[in-house]
CSV table of C-alpha atoms in Angstrom, one decimal:
chain,number,residue,atom,x,y,z
A,1,UNK,CA,20.2,-12.1,38.1
A,2,UNK,CA,16.7,-13.3,38.8
A,3,UNK,CA,15.6,-12.7,42.1
A,4,UNK,CA,13.5,-15.9,41.8
A,5,UNK,CA,17.0,-17.8,41.7
A,6,UNK,CA,17.6,-16.8,45.3
A,7,UNK,CA,16.7,-20.0,47.6
A,8,UNK,CA,17.7,-20.6,51.4
A,9,UNK,CA,20.4,-18.1,50.6
A,10,UNK,CA,21.9,-19.7,47.5
A,11,UNK,CA,22.2,-18.5,43.7
A,12,UNK,CA,21.6,-20.8,40.9
A,13,UNK,CA,24.3,-20.9,38.7
A,14,UNK,CA,22.0,-20.6,35.5
A,15,UNK,CA,18.9,-18.2,35.2
A,16,UNK,CA,15.4,-19.6,34.7
A,17,UNK,CA,14.2,-20.3,31.6
A,18,UNK,CA,11.1,-17.9,30.8
A,19,UNK,CA,7.8,-19.8,30.6
A,20,UNK,CA,6.2,-20.1,27.2
A,21,UNK,CA,3.7,-17.9,28.2
A,22,UNK,CA,6.1,-15.0,28.8
A,23,UNK,CA,7.9,-15.9,25.6
A,24,UNK,CA,4.9,-15.1,23.7
A,25,UNK,CA,4.4,-12.1,25.4
A,26,UNK,CA,7.6,-11.3,24.5
A,27,UNK,CA,7.2,-12.0,21.0
A,28,UNK,CA,3.9,-10.4,20.9
A,29,UNK,CA,5.5,-7.2,22.6
A,30,UNK,CA,8.1,-7.1,19.8
A,31,UNK,CA,5.9,-7.3,16.6
A,32,UNK,CA,3.0,-5.1,17.8
A,33,UNK,CA,4.3,-3.2,20.9
A,34,UNK,CA,5.2,0.4,21.2
A,35,UNK,CA,2.7,1.8,18.8
A,36,UNK,CA,0.1,3.9,20.4
A,37,UNK,CA,-3.7,3.5,20.3
A,38,UNK,CA,-4.6,5.9,17.5
A,39,UNK,CA,-2.6,3.7,15.0
A,40,UNK,CA,-4.6,0.5,16.5
A,41,UNK,CA,-7.6,2.7,15.2
A,42,UNK,CA,-6.4,3.1,12.1
A,43,UNK,CA,-5.1,-0.4,11.7
A,44,UNK,CA,-8.8,-1.8,12.8
A,45,UNK,CA,-10.3,0.8,10.4
A,46,UNK,CA,-8.2,-0.3,7.3
A,47,UNK,CA,-9.0,-3.9,8.1
A,48,UNK,CA,-13.0,-2.9,7.6
A,49,UNK,CA,-12.5,-0.6,4.7
A,50,UNK,CA,-10.4,-3.7,2.7
A,51,UNK,CA,-12.9,-5.8,3.5
A,52,UNK,CA,-15.5,-3.6,2.0
A,53,UNK,CA,-13.4,-3.6,-1.5
A,54,UNK,CA,-15.6,-5.5,-3.4
A,55,UNK,CA,-17.0,-3.6,-6.5
A,56,UNK,CA,-13.9,-2.6,-8.5
A,57,UNK,CA,-13.3,-6.3,-9.0
A,58,UNK,CA,-16.1,-7.0,-10.2
A,59,UNK,CA,-16.9,-4.0,-12.1
A,60,UNK,CA,-16.9,-5.6,-15.5
A,61,UNK,CA,-19.2,-8.3,-14.5
A,62,UNK,CA,-21.7,-5.6,-13.2
A,63,UNK,CA,-21.6,-3.5,-15.8
A,64,UNK,CA,-22.2,-6.7,-18.3
A,65,UNK,CA,-26.0,-7.1,-16.0
A,66,UNK,CA,-26.8,-3.6,-17.2
A,67,UNK,CA,-25.6,-4.0,-20.7
A,68,UNK,CA,-23.1,-2.3,-21.1
A,69,UNK,CA,-20.4,-3.1,-23.8
A,70,UNK,CA,-17.0,-4.4,-23.3
A,71,UNK,CA,-15.4,-1.6,-25.0
A,72,UNK,CA,-17.5,0.8,-22.7
A,73,UNK,CA,-16.7,-1.3,-19.7
A,74,UNK,CA,-12.9,-0.9,-20.1
A,75,UNK,CA,-13.9,3.0,-20.3
A,76,UNK,CA,-15.5,3.2,-17.2
A,77,UNK,CA,-12.8,0.9,-15.4
A,78,UNK,CA,-10.6,3.4,-16.8
A,79,UNK,CA,-12.2,6.2,-15.4
A,80,UNK,CA,-11.7,4.6,-11.9
A,81,UNK,CA,-8.1,4.8,-12.5
A,82,UNK,CA,-8.4,8.3,-13.6
A,83,UNK,CA,-9.8,9.5,-10.6
A,84,UNK,CA,-7.2,7.4,-8.8
A,85,UNK,CA,-5.1,10.3,-9.7
A,86,UNK,CA,-6.3,13.3,-8.4
A,87,UNK,CA,-7.7,11.7,-5.0
A,88,UNK,CA,-4.1,11.2,-3.6
A,89,UNK,CA,-2.8,14.9,-4.7
A,90,UNK,CA,-6.1,16.2,-3.0
A,91,UNK,CA,-5.8,14.0,0.3
A,92,UNK,CA,-2.2,15.1,0.9
A,93,UNK,CA,-3.1,18.8,0.5
A,94,UNK,CA,-6.1,18.6,2.7
A,95,UNK,CA,-4.2,16.7,5.3
A,96,UNK,CA,-2.0,19.7,5.8
A,97,UNK,CA,-4.1,22.4,5.8
A,98,UNK,CA,-7.5,20.9,7.2
A,99,UNK,CA,-6.2,17.9,9.1
A,100,UNK,CA,-5.7,14.0,9.0
A,101,UNK,CA,-8.9,13.3,10.4
A,102,UNK,CA,-10.8,15.3,8.5
A,103,UNK,CA,-9.1,13.9,5.5
A,104,UNK,CA,-9.7,10.6,6.1
A,105,UNK,CA,-13.2,11.0,7.3
A,106,UNK,CA,-14.1,13.2,3.7
A,107,UNK,CA,-12.5,10.1,1.8
A,108,UNK,CA,-14.5,7.7,3.6
A,109,UNK,CA,-17.7,9.5,3.2
A,110,UNK,CA,-17.4,10.6,-0.8
A,111,UNK,CA,-16.4,7.1,-1.7
A,112,UNK,CA,-19.9,5.5,-0.6
A,113,UNK,CA,-21.6,8.8,-2.7
A,114,UNK,CA,-19.5,7.3,-5.4
A,115,UNK,CA,-20.7,3.8,-5.2
A,116,UNK,CA,-24.4,4.7,-5.0
A,117,UNK,CA,-24.1,6.9,-8.2
A,118,UNK,CA,-22.3,4.0,-10.0
A,119,UNK,CA,-24.9,1.3,-9.1
A,120,UNK,CA,-28.0,4.0,-9.9
A,121,UNK,CA,-26.4,5.4,-12.9
A,122,UNK,CA,-28.7,5.3,-16.0
A,123,UNK,CA,-26.4,5.4,-19.1
A,124,UNK,CA,-22.3,5.3,-19.8
A,125,UNK,CA,-21.6,8.8,-19.2
A,126,UNK,CA,-22.7,8.7,-16.2
A,127,UNK,CA,-21.1,5.6,-15.1
A,128,UNK,CA,-18.0,7.0,-16.2
A,129,UNK,CA,-18.4,10.4,-14.0
A,130,UNK,CA,-19.4,7.9,-11.1
A,131,UNK,CA,-16.5,6.2,-11.6
A,132,UNK,CA,-14.3,8.6,-11.6
A,133,UNK,CA,-15.6,10.2,-8.2
A,134,UNK,CA,-15.2,6.6,-6.8
A,135,UNK,CA,-11.5,6.4,-8.0
A,136,UNK,CA,-10.9,9.9,-6.5
A,137,UNK,CA,-12.5,9.3,-3.2
A,138,UNK,CA,-11.2,5.9,-2.2
A,139,UNK,CA,-7.7,7.7,-2.6
A,140,UNK,CA,-8.2,10.5,-0.5
A,141,UNK,CA,-7.6,8.9,2.7
A,142,UNK,CA,-4.6,7.1,1.9
A,143,UNK,CA,-1.9,10.1,2.4
A,144,UNK,CA,-3.7,11.3,5.2
A,145,UNK,CA,-3.8,8.3,7.2
A,146,UNK,CA,0.1,7.8,6.2
A,147,UNK,CA,0.8,11.4,7.3
A,148,UNK,CA,-1.2,10.6,10.8
A,149,UNK,CA,1.1,7.4,11.1
A,150,UNK,CA,4.0,9.6,11.0
A,151,UNK,CA,2.8,12.1,13.4
A,152,UNK,CA,1.8,9.8,16.0
A,153,UNK,CA,4.3,6.9,16.1
A,154,UNK,CA,8.0,7.6,17.0
A,155,UNK,CA,10.8,7.4,14.2
A,156,UNK,CA,11.6,4.4,15.7
A,157,UNK,CA,8.7,2.1,15.4
A,158,UNK,CA,7.6,3.8,11.8
A,159,UNK,CA,8.8,1.2,9.6
A,160,UNK,CA,6.8,-1.5,12.1
A,161,UNK,CA,4.1,0.4,11.9
A,162,UNK,CA,4.1,0.7,7.9
A,163,UNK,CA,4.5,-2.6,8.0
A,164,UNK,CA,1.5,-3.5,10.3
A,165,UNK,CA,-0.7,-1.3,7.7
A,166,UNK,CA,0.3,-3.0,4.9
A,167,UNK,CA,-0.5,-6.5,6.8
A,168,UNK,CA,-4.3,-4.9,7.7
A,169,UNK,CA,-4.7,-4.2,4.1
A,170,UNK,CA,-3.9,-7.8,3.3
A,171,UNK,CA,-6.2,-9.3,5.7
A,172,UNK,CA,-9.0,-7.2,4.8
A,173,UNK,CA,-8.4,-8.1,1.2
A,174,UNK,CA,-8.3,-11.7,1.9
A,175,UNK,CA,-11.5,-11.6,3.4
A,176,UNK,CA,-13.1,-9.4,1.0
A,177,UNK,CA,-11.9,-12.1,-1.9
A,178,UNK,CA,-13.1,-15.0,0.3
A,179,UNK,CA,-16.4,-13.7,0.5
A,180,UNK,CA,-17.0,-11.1,-2.9
A,181,UNK,CA,-17.8,-14.0,-4.9
A,182,UNK,CA,-20.4,-15.6,-2.8
A,183,UNK,CA,-22.0,-12.0,-2.2
A,184,UNK,CA,-21.9,-11.5,-6.2
A,185,UNK,CA,-24.2,-14.6,-6.7
A,186,UNK,CA,-26.5,-13.5,-4.6
A,187,UNK,CA,-26.5,-10.2,-6.3
A,188,UNK,CA,-24.3,-7.0,-7.0
A,189,UNK,CA,-26.3,-5.3,-4.9
A,190,UNK,CA,-24.7,-7.0,-2.4
A,191,UNK,CA,-21.3,-5.9,-2.9
A,192,UNK,CA,-22.3,-2.4,-3.5
A,193,UNK,CA,-23.7,-2.2,0.1
A,194,UNK,CA,-21.0,-4.2,1.8
A,195,UNK,CA,-18.6,-2.1,0.5
A,196,UNK,CA,-20.1,1.5,1.3
A,197,UNK,CA,-20.9,0.2,5.0
A,198,UNK,CA,-17.0,-0.8,5.5
A,199,UNK,CA,-16.3,2.8,4.4
A,200,UNK,CA,-18.6,4.4,6.5
A,201,UNK,CA,-17.4,2.0,9.5
A,202,UNK,CA,-13.8,3.2,8.9
A,203,UNK,CA,-15.2,6.7,9.5
A,204,UNK,CA,-16.9,6.2,12.2
A,205,UNK,CA,-14.2,4.4,13.8
A,206,UNK,CA,-11.5,7.1,12.9
A,207,UNK,CA,-14.0,9.4,13.9
A,208,UNK,CA,-14.5,8.0,17.7
A,209,UNK,CA,-11.1,6.8,18.1
A,210,UNK,CA,-8.6,9.3,16.3
A,211,UNK,CA,-8.7,12.9,18.2
A,212,UNK,CA,-8.6,15.9,16.1
A,213,UNK,CA,-5.8,18.1,15.9
A,214,UNK,CA,-3.2,15.5,15.8
A,215,UNK,CA,-1.0,16.9,13.3
A,216,UNK,CA,1.8,20.0,13.6
A,217,UNK,CA,0.5,23.3,12.5
A,218,UNK,CA,1.9,24.7,9.4
A,219,UNK,CA,3.5,27.8,8.9
A,220,UNK,CA,1.9,30.7,6.9
A,221,UNK,CA,4.5,30.3,4.3
A,222,UNK,CA,3.9,26.2,3.7
A,223,UNK,CA,0.0,27.1,3.5
A,224,UNK,CA,0.3,29.2,0.6
A,225,UNK,CA,2.4,27.1,-1.5
A,226,UNK,CA,0.9,23.9,-2.0
A,227,UNK,CA,2.7,21.4,-3.4
A,228,UNK,CA,5.6,23.6,-4.4
A,229,UNK,CA,7.4,22.2,-1.1
A,230,UNK,CA,7.6,18.7,-2.9
A,231,UNK,CA,8.9,20.2,-6.1
A,232,UNK,CA,11.8,22.0,-4.6
A,233,UNK,CA,12.9,19.3,-2.8
A,234,UNK,CA,15.3,17.3,-5.3
A,235,UNK,CA,16.2,14.4,-3.0
A,236,UNK,CA,12.1,14.0,-2.5
A,237,UNK,CA,11.7,14.1,-6.4
A,238,UNK,CA,14.5,11.7,-7.0
A,239,UNK,CA,13.0,9.1,-4.7
A,240,UNK,CA,9.1,9.7,-6.1
A,241,UNK,CA,11.4,9.2,-10.0
A,242,UNK,CA,12.5,5.6,-8.7
A,243,UNK,CA,9.7,5.1,-7.0
A,244,UNK,CA,7.6,5.7,-10.2
A,245,UNK,CA,9.9,3.0,-12.1
A,246,UNK,CA,9.6,0.7,-9.3
A,247,UNK,CA,6.1,0.6,-9.2
A,248,UNK,CA,5.7,0.4,-12.9
A,249,UNK,CA,7.3,-2.9,-12.5
A,250,UNK,CA,4.9,-4.4,-9.5
A,251,UNK,CA,2.2,-3.0,-11.5
A,252,UNK,CA,3.0,-5.7,-14.2
A,253,UNK,CA,1.3,-8.0,-11.3
A,254,UNK,CA,-1.9,-6.7,-11.9
A,255,UNK,CA,-2.0,-6.9,-15.8
A,256,UNK,CA,0.8,-8.7,-17.6
A,257,UNK,CA,1.1,-11.5,-15.3
A,258,UNK,CA,-2.6,-12.6,-16.3
A,259,UNK,CA,-2.2,-11.9,-19.7
A,260,UNK,CA,1.0,-14.1,-19.8
A,261,UNK,CA,-0.9,-16.8,-18.2
A,262,UNK,CA,-3.5,-16.4,-20.9
A,263,UNK,CA,-1.3,-16.6,-23.6
A,264,UNK,CA,0.3,-20.2,-22.1
A,265,UNK,CA,-3.2,-21.3,-22.6
A,266,UNK,CA,-3.7,-21.8,-18.9
A,267,UNK,CA,-7.0,-21.4,-17.1
A,268,UNK,CA,-8.3,-18.4,-14.7
A,269,UNK,CA,-7.8,-20.7,-11.9
A,270,UNK,CA,-3.8,-19.9,-12.3
A,271,UNK,CA,-4.3,-16.5,-11.7
A,272,UNK,CA,-6.0,-17.1,-8.7
A,273,UNK,CA,-3.3,-19.2,-7.5
A,274,UNK,CA,-0.7,-16.2,-8.1
A,275,UNK,CA,-3.4,-13.9,-6.2
A,276,UNK,CA,-3.5,-16.6,-3.6
A,277,UNK,CA,0.1,-17.0,-2.8
A,278,UNK,CA,0.7,-13.5,-2.5
A,279,UNK,CA,-2.0,-13.0,-0.3
A,280,UNK,CA,-1.2,-15.8,2.1
A,281,UNK,CA,2.7,-14.8,2.0
A,282,UNK,CA,2.0,-11.1,3.1
A,283,UNK,CA,-0.2,-12.5,5.6
A,284,UNK,CA,2.4,-14.8,7.1
A,285,UNK,CA,5.5,-12.9,6.4
A,286,UNK,CA,4.6,-9.2,7.6
A,287,UNK,CA,4.2,-9.5,11.1
A,288,UNK,CA,7.8,-11.1,11.2
A,289,UNK,CA,9.4,-8.9,8.8
A,290,UNK,CA,10.2,-5.9,10.9
A,291,UNK,CA,11.7,-8.4,13.4
A,292,UNK,CA,14.1,-9.7,10.8
A,293,UNK,CA,14.8,-6.4,9.3
A,294,UNK,CA,14.7,-4.1,12.4
A,295,UNK,CA,18.5,-3.6,12.1
A,296,UNK,CA,19.3,-3.4,8.9
A,297,UNK,CA,19.2,0.2,6.8
A,298,UNK,CA,16.2,1.4,5.3
A,299,UNK,CA,17.5,2.2,1.9
A,300,UNK,CA,19.4,-1.2,1.7
A,301,UNK,CA,16.2,-3.3,2.3
A,302,UNK,CA,14.9,-1.0,-0.2
A,303,UNK,CA,17.1,-1.9,-2.9
A,304,UNK,CA,16.7,-5.4,-1.7
A,305,UNK,CA,13.0,-5.2,-2.8
A,306,UNK,CA,13.3,-3.5,-5.8
A,307,UNK,CA,15.7,-6.3,-7.0
A,308,UNK,CA,13.2,-9.2,-5.5
A,309,UNK,CA,10.1,-7.2,-7.4
A,310,UNK,CA,11.9,-6.8,-11.1
A,311,UNK,CA,13.7,-10.3,-10.8
A,312,UNK,CA,10.2,-11.9,-9.7
A,313,UNK,CA,8.3,-10.4,-11.8
A,314,UNK,CA,10.5,-10.9,-15.0
A,315,UNK,CA,10.5,-14.4,-13.8
A,316,UNK,CA,7.3,-14.8,-15.2
A,317,UNK,CA,8.5,-14.9,-18.5
A,318,UNK,CA,9.9,-18.3,-17.7
A,319,UNK,CA,7.2,-19.8,-16.3
A,320,UNK,CA,5.0,-22.6,-18.6
A,321,UNK,CA,3.1,-24.3,-15.6
A,322,UNK,CA,1.1,-23.1,-12.4
A,323,UNK,CA,3.6,-24.0,-10.1
A,324,UNK,CA,6.3,-22.1,-11.9
A,325,UNK,CA,4.1,-18.9,-11.7
A,326,UNK,CA,3.5,-19.6,-7.9
A,327,UNK,CA,7.1,-19.9,-7.2
A,328,UNK,CA,7.9,-16.0,-9.1
A,329,UNK,CA,5.1,-14.8,-7.2
A,330,UNK,CA,6.9,-16.0,-3.9
A,331,UNK,CA,10.0,-14.0,-5.4
A,332,UNK,CA,8.0,-10.6,-5.9
A,333,UNK,CA,6.0,-11.3,-3.0
A,334,UNK,CA,9.0,-11.1,-0.4
A,335,UNK,CA,10.0,-7.8,-2.2
A,336,UNK,CA,6.6,-6.5,-1.6
A,337,UNK,CA,6.8,-7.1,1.9
A,338,UNK,CA,10.1,-5.8,2.1
A,339,UNK,CA,9.0,-2.1,0.4
A,340,UNK,CA,5.9,-1.9,2.5
A,341,UNK,CA,8.0,-1.7,5.4
A,342,UNK,CA,10.2,1.2,4.2
A,343,UNK,CA,8.8,2.7,1.2
A,344,UNK,CA,6.5,5.4,3.1
A,345,UNK,CA,8.5,5.2,5.8
A,346,UNK,CA,11.4,7.0,3.9
A,347,UNK,CA,8.8,9.3,2.8
A,348,UNK,CA,8.2,10.2,6.5
A,349,UNK,CA,12.1,10.2,6.9
A,350,UNK,CA,12.3,13.0,4.1
A,351,UNK,CA,9.5,15.0,4.9
A,352,UNK,CA,9.7,18.4,7.0
A,353,UNK,CA,6.9,17.8,9.9
A,354,UNK,CA,4.2,20.3,8.2
A,355,UNK,CA,4.1,19.1,4.8
A,356,UNK,CA,4.1,15.5,6.0
A,357,UNK,CA,0.5,15.3,4.1
A,358,UNK,CA,1.8,16.5,0.7
A,359,UNK,CA,4.8,14.6,0.9
A,360,UNK,CA,2.7,11.0,1.4
A,361,UNK,CA,0.4,12.6,-1.2
A,362,UNK,CA,3.0,12.9,-4.0
A,363,UNK,CA,4.2,9.5,-3.2
A,364,UNK,CA,0.4,8.1,-3.2
A,365,UNK,CA,0.1,9.7,-6.2
A,366,UNK,CA,3.2,8.3,-7.9
A,367,UNK,CA,1.6,4.7,-7.5
A,368,UNK,CA,-2.0,6.0,-9.1
A,369,UNK,CA,0.1,7.0,-11.9
A,370,UNK,CA,2.1,4.0,-12.5
A,371,UNK,CA,-0.7,1.9,-11.5
A,372,UNK,CA,-2.8,3.9,-14.6
A,373,UNK,CA,0.3,3.5,-17.0
A,374,UNK,CA,1.6,0.1,-16.4
A,375,UNK,CA,-1.4,-1.8,-18.6
A,376,UNK,CA,-0.8,0.8,-21.6
A,377,UNK,CA,2.9,-0.4,-21.0
A,378,UNK,CA,2.4,-3.7,-21.3
A,379,UNK,CA,0.1,-4.0,-23.9
A,380,UNK,CA,2.3,-1.7,-26.2
A,381,UNK,CA,5.0,-3.9,-25.4
A,382,UNK,CA,3.6,-7.2,-25.8
A,383,UNK,CA,1.9,-5.9,-29.7
A,384,UNK,CA,5.2,-4.1,-31.0
A,385,UNK,CA,7.9,-5.6,-29.5
A,386,UNK,CA,7.0,-9.1,-28.2
A,387,UNK,CA,6.5,-10.7,-25.1
A,388,UNK,CA,10.0,-11.5,-24.3
A,389,UNK,CA,10.6,-6.9,-24.6
A,390,UNK,CA,8.4,-6.8,-21.3
A,391,UNK,CA,10.2,-9.4,-19.0
A,392,UNK,CA,13.9,-8.5,-20.5
A,393,UNK,CA,12.5,-4.4,-20.0
A,394,UNK,CA,11.5,-5.5,-16.1
A,395,UNK,CA,15.0,-6.6,-15.8
A,396,UNK,CA,16.5,-3.4,-17.1
A,397,UNK,CA,14.3,-1.1,-15.2
A,398,UNK,CA,15.1,-3.0,-11.9
A,399,UNK,CA,18.8,-3.1,-12.2
A,400,UNK,CA,18.2,0.8,-13.1
A,401,UNK,CA,15.9,1.6,-9.9
A,402,UNK,CA,18.6,-0.4,-8.0
A,403,UNK,CA,21.5,1.9,-9.3
A,404,UNK,CA,19.5,5.4,-8.7
A,405,UNK,CA,18.5,4.1,-5.1
A,406,UNK,CA,21.9,3.6,-4.3
A,407,UNK,CA,22.5,6.7,-6.1
A,408,UNK,CA,20.4,9.2,-3.6
A,409,UNK,CA,21.1,7.0,-0.6
A,410,UNK,CA,23.6,9.4,1.1
A,411,UNK,CA,21.5,12.5,0.6
A,412,UNK,CA,18.4,10.2,1.9
A,413,UNK,CA,20.6,9.6,4.8
A,414,UNK,CA,21.7,13.0,5.4
A,415,UNK,CA,18.1,14.8,5.1
A,416,UNK,CA,16.9,12.0,7.5
A,417,UNK,CA,19.3,12.8,10.0
A,418,UNK,CA,18.9,16.6,9.8
A,419,UNK,CA,15.1,16.0,10.0
A,420,UNK,CA,15.1,13.9,13.4
A,421,UNK,CA,18.2,16.4,14.6
A,422,UNK,CA,15.4,19.6,14.3
A,423,UNK,CA,12.7,17.6,15.4
A,424,UNK,CA,14.7,16.4,18.5
A,425,UNK,CA,15.8,19.9,19.2
A,426,UNK,CA,12.4,21.5,18.8
């Protein structure tokens, strides 16, 4: 009963409807409330960092201005991905041993160093060395940031938190994409400058806004085992294997989809349409997705995500026109939004408190491996077995990934419940 309904000793039979402003506040609280200030620091910094993520998409064009051949430019681009294989493992280890805040700041300061070295490199070997540093440095902060979220956000709110971080990444990426072409037209040095400033701005935000010592102190035994704690965990290894398969499919959106567009004789503008459709949908859907799925089991959401990603990417094989490519993009983007909520959240559920950095580091490393390997797999299938083999392969891997997730569902739920109970008792 609302006390506002008591008038002259009578009580209204129906409570007054909430004012529009009250409804807006309630909706905002449901989507964004309940998260600590340190999380919003990371959220803001993530946007600043992604806004500055301009160099890599234009790397081949920049190298062309330095008279680097197409073959050598491909090696430099591959070197960025190769460096990305080392950054997550280092970031996860340092996050547990030294601290989350230190590790995030370290990666954000290494990245401008790599950018400067890449811009000033006088030869191809130095371009490649700088690209390795850039790839490694830019991937160091992610596991530490994810571990920090696991530390400071209550388990019931972690799905919301990881969903919003994915939202922040896409907001920053959308702004970056809109501005990068304009800046490149006025000089590639502007891309390097904005990228470096974005990283340093994020580092300052983290230094000022995130307190030191925000993670549990690891025990002596865990400090000496490195990633052994992950390698001995069969449930986590199974989850990593599942994600490797799933991300191999998702990564085809960055290589096989544009390749298919080219084979169909369509212009690069169509791939721009795919990217815009993906970015707009993520920005529009991500804040609402948590409210729609908050009561659902995380493993079921993950299963749905793998199916949507697999079928959406495989559907590319049926597309011949721009609107059809856009339609398939809608399918795999919804899967991406669902996975963004539960992927790292499940890692947080499985990780012991003193090993969260390494668990998130292993998870981020799987993403780096898959994205590094996906172009080679797509090229091999295109050349040897034909385009249809790639798309049918995506269907088969999606079914396998879904079945494996369902098979692992019981052990994952039991592990999450046991760790939650142990945390409450502590």
